[in-house]
One Martini backbone bead per residue (centre of mass of N, CA, C, O) as a GRO file, in nm:
protein
  168
    1UNK     BB    1  -0.384  -0.699   0.467
    2UNK     BB    2  -0.666  -0.744   0.308
    3UNK     BB    3  -0.673  -0.793  -0.066
    4UNK     BB    4  -0.761  -0.895  -0.345
    5UNK     BB    5  -0.737  -0.772  -0.640
    6UNK     BB    6  -0.847  -0.787  -0.986
    7UNK     BB    7  -0.805  -0.765  -1.367
    8UNK     BB    8  -0.985  -0.970  -1.636
    9UNK     BB    9  -1.021  -1.086  -1.959
   10UNK     BB   10  -0.940  -1.474  -1.979
   11UNK     BB   11  -0.852  -1.564  -1.656
   12UNK     BB   12  -0.539  -1.559  -1.514
   13UNK     BB   13  -0.617  -1.308  -1.322
   14UNK     BB   14  -0.806  -1.485  -1.138
   15UNK     BB   15  -0.629  -1.756  -1.082
   16UNK     BB   16  -0.395  -1.616  -0.933
   17UNK     BB   17  -0.579  -1.548  -0.730
   18UNK     BB   18  -0.741  -1.730  -0.639
   19UNK     BB   19  -0.452  -1.842  -0.528
   20UNK     BB   20  -0.362  -1.658  -0.335
   21UNK     BB   21  -0.573  -1.639  -0.174
   22UNK     BB   22  -0.550  -1.927  -0.028
   23UNK     BB   23  -0.223  -1.894   0.023
   24UNK     BB   24  -0.308  -1.602   0.215
   25UNK     BB   25  -0.650  -1.570   0.341
   26UNK     BB   26  -0.760  -1.378   0.110
   27UNK     BB   27  -1.010  -1.182   0.012
   28UNK     BB   28  -1.166  -1.180  -0.359
   29UNK     BB   29  -1.132  -0.887  -0.590
   30UNK     BB   30  -1.275  -0.746  -0.814
   31UNK     BB   31  -1.256  -0.421  -0.941
   32UNK     BB   32  -1.583  -0.353  -0.868
   33UNK     BB   33  -1.636  -0.519  -0.549
   34UNK     BB   34  -1.392  -0.306  -0.435
   35UNK     BB   35  -1.540  -0.039  -0.465
   36UNK     BB   36  -1.818  -0.137  -0.340
   37UNK     BB   37  -1.647  -0.291  -0.047
   38UNK     BB   38  -1.393  -0.069  -0.010
   39UNK     BB   39  -1.200   0.129   0.149
   40UNK     BB   40  -1.025   0.402   0.146
   41UNK     BB   41  -0.680   0.261   0.244
   42UNK     BB   42  -0.651  -0.056   0.235
   43UNK     BB   43  -0.477  -0.254   0.149
   44UNK     BB   44  -0.324  -0.423  -0.147
   45UNK     BB   45  -0.307  -0.568  -0.396
   46UNK     BB   46  -0.254  -0.636  -0.750
   47UNK     BB   47  -0.437  -0.741  -1.073
   48UNK     BB   48  -0.318  -0.768  -1.375
   49UNK     BB   49  -0.304  -0.712  -1.700
   50UNK     BB   50  -0.143  -0.740  -2.017
   51UNK     BB   51  -0.132  -0.408  -2.220
   52UNK     BB   52   0.121  -0.243  -2.333
   53UNK     BB   53   0.248  -0.252  -2.051
   54UNK     BB   54  -0.036  -0.229  -1.875
   55UNK     BB   55  -0.192  -0.207  -1.660
   56UNK     BB   56  -0.475  -0.321  -1.574
   57UNK     BB   57  -0.694  -0.095  -1.333
   58UNK     BB   58  -0.487   0.027  -1.169
   59UNK     BB   59  -0.502   0.363  -1.198
   60UNK     BB   60  -0.804   0.350  -1.071
   61UNK     BB   61  -0.663   0.293  -0.780
   62UNK     BB   62  -0.374   0.398  -0.670
   63UNK     BB   63  -0.566   0.660  -0.527
   64UNK     BB   64  -0.744   0.472  -0.348
   65UNK     BB   65  -0.492   0.231  -0.224
   66UNK     BB   66  -0.327   0.081  -0.106
   67UNK     BB   67  -0.050  -0.045  -0.254
   68UNK     BB   68   0.201  -0.316  -0.236
   69UNK     BB   69   0.136  -0.479  -0.490
   70UNK     BB   70   0.211  -0.600  -0.866
   71UNK     BB   71   0.074  -0.813  -1.052
   72UNK     BB   72   0.146  -0.873  -1.397
   73UNK     BB   73   0.013  -0.993  -1.657
   74UNK     BB   74   0.120  -1.239  -1.975
   75UNK     BB   75   0.330  -1.332  -2.166
   76UNK     BB   76   0.548  -1.292  -2.017
   77UNK     BB   77   0.800  -1.417  -1.857
   78UNK     BB   78   0.826  -1.478  -1.542
   79UNK     BB   79   1.011  -1.172  -1.385
   80UNK     BB   80   0.974  -1.034  -1.659
   81UNK     BB   81   0.934  -0.646  -1.689
   82UNK     BB   82   0.954  -0.472  -1.409
   83UNK     BB   83   1.049  -0.233  -1.512
   84UNK     BB   84   0.833  -0.162  -1.755
   85UNK     BB   85   0.662  -0.143  -1.602
   86UNK     BB   86   0.683   0.043  -1.369
   87UNK     BB   87   0.721   0.301  -1.585
   88UNK     BB   88   0.456   0.261  -1.736
   89UNK     BB   89   0.295   0.281  -1.455
   90UNK     BB   90   0.415   0.462  -1.236
   91UNK     BB   91   0.533   0.237  -0.987
   92UNK     BB   92   0.671   0.304  -0.658
   93UNK     BB   93   0.883   0.192  -0.535
   94UNK     BB   94   0.749   0.072  -0.256
   95UNK     BB   95   0.608  -0.116  -0.493
   96UNK     BB   96   0.588  -0.374  -0.579
   97UNK     BB   97   0.693  -0.589  -0.872
   98UNK     BB   98   0.541  -0.830  -1.056
   99UNK     BB   99   0.563  -1.108  -1.336
  100UNK     BB  100   0.285  -1.396  -1.446
  101UNK     BB  101   0.250  -1.587  -1.671
  102UNK     BB  102  -0.013  -1.598  -1.924
  103UNK     BB  103  -0.224  -1.728  -2.104
  104UNK     BB  104  -0.310  -1.814  -2.437
  105UNK     BB  105  -0.630  -1.749  -2.556
  106UNK     BB  106  -0.789  -1.651  -2.860
  107UNK     BB  107  -1.157  -1.730  -2.698
  108UNK     BB  108  -1.115  -1.526  -2.457
  109UNK     BB  109  -1.128  -1.309  -2.575
  110UNK     BB  110  -1.253  -0.931  -2.588
  111UNK     BB  111  -1.266  -0.779  -2.802
  112UNK     BB  112  -1.035  -0.566  -2.943
  113UNK     BB  113  -0.860  -0.831  -2.873
  114UNK     BB  114  -0.944  -1.056  -2.999
  115UNK     BB  115  -0.882  -0.860  -3.290
  116UNK     BB  116  -0.547  -0.775  -3.207
  117UNK     BB  117  -0.423  -1.112  -3.143
  118UNK     BB  118  -0.489  -1.233  -3.397
  119UNK     BB  119  -0.267  -1.036  -3.565
  120UNK     BB  120  -0.049  -1.060  -3.364
  121UNK     BB  121  -0.052  -1.392  -3.509
  122UNK     BB  122   0.014  -1.345  -3.821
  123UNK     BB  123   0.216  -1.198  -3.789
  124UNK     BB  124   0.464  -1.238  -3.538
  125UNK     BB  125   0.413  -1.592  -3.584
  126UNK     BB  126   0.515  -1.594  -3.830
  127UNK     BB  127   0.797  -1.451  -3.803
  128UNK     BB  128   0.870  -1.649  -3.577
  129UNK     BB  129   0.827  -1.922  -3.701
  130UNK     BB  130   1.056  -1.812  -3.941
  131UNK     BB  131   1.279  -1.808  -3.704
  132UNK     BB  132   1.619  -1.974  -3.690
  133UNK     BB  133   1.747  -1.776  -3.392
  134UNK     BB  134   1.605  -1.847  -3.106
  135UNK     BB  135   1.466  -1.802  -2.857
  136UNK     BB  136   1.364  -1.925  -2.518
  137UNK     BB  137   1.147  -1.639  -2.534
  138UNK     BB  138   0.998  -1.740  -2.799
  139UNK     BB  139   0.948  -2.001  -2.798
  140UNK     BB  140   0.761  -1.971  -2.540
  141UNK     BB  141   0.588  -1.803  -2.765
  142UNK     BB  142   0.510  -1.974  -2.957
  143UNK     BB  143   0.369  -2.192  -2.791
  144UNK     BB  144   0.160  -2.085  -2.730
  145UNK     BB  145   0.031  -1.938  -2.940
  146UNK     BB  146  -0.003  -2.273  -3.098
  147UNK     BB  147  -0.145  -2.425  -2.787
  148UNK     BB  148  -0.204  -2.315  -2.609
  149UNK     BB  149  -0.114  -2.308  -2.289
  150UNK     BB  150  -0.105  -2.379  -1.923
  151UNK     BB  151   0.105  -2.068  -1.761
  152UNK     BB  152  -0.075  -2.134  -1.454
  153UNK     BB  153   0.124  -2.105  -1.155
  154UNK     BB  154   0.253  -2.139  -0.847
  155UNK     BB  155   0.508  -2.149  -0.908
  156UNK     BB  156   0.532  -1.799  -0.996
  157UNK     BB  157   0.459  -1.721  -0.661
  158UNK     BB  158   0.691  -1.722  -0.514
  159UNK     BB  159   0.817  -1.462  -0.475
  160UNK     BB  160   0.597  -1.315  -0.389
  161UNK     BB  161   0.527  -1.446  -0.142
  162UNK     BB  162   0.802  -1.412   0.019
  163UNK     BB  163   0.742  -1.142   0.042
  164UNK     BB  164   0.465  -1.128   0.225
  165UNK     BB  165   0.614  -1.283   0.446
  166UNK     BB  166   0.845  -1.113   0.521
  167UNK     BB  167   0.647  -0.873   0.593
  168UNK     BB  168   0.450  -0.966   0.816
   0.00000   0.00000   0.00000
C-alpha cells in the first residue's frame, strides 16, 4: 500500500483521509494531487463522498491505480449500503468496500450540491420530521439535518483499520 487518495466536497472525507493517514502511516493526497504525483498502478485506498449512490472520483481513478479498498462517505450510517455502493459504482469483488457516515452541514457544500441538499432538507426533512414511527436510522438522519452534529469519528474506521492490518 502506497497512499490514501480522497475526493471531498464538504470536508468529512478529507477528515477521514487524514485520520487514516495518521493511523496507517501513509501519505494522503487529494484526487487532483494524486494524479500528478502517483505513478499508474500504485496500490492505494480511495475515499470519496457519495452523491446519489455514486462515489465521487472513483470512476476517474479505477483504471489508473490498483484500488484495494473504497471508503464511501455519506449521510448513511457507517457500515450500511455496502452492497448498493458496490453495485452502483461497479466495484470489483476483490476490492473492499466500506461506508462511513460523514457530517451534514449545508453551508460547507459547494455549487449545485448545496442547492440540491437545501431542497432535500425542505422536502425529505419536513416529511421525516412529520413521520410518527421513525426508525433509529431515520431519527439519526433527521438529527443530522437539523443539528449539524459531527459524525466523523476514528471509531467509524474500526472495520477498515482491522481489514488493513489483516491484509498487510
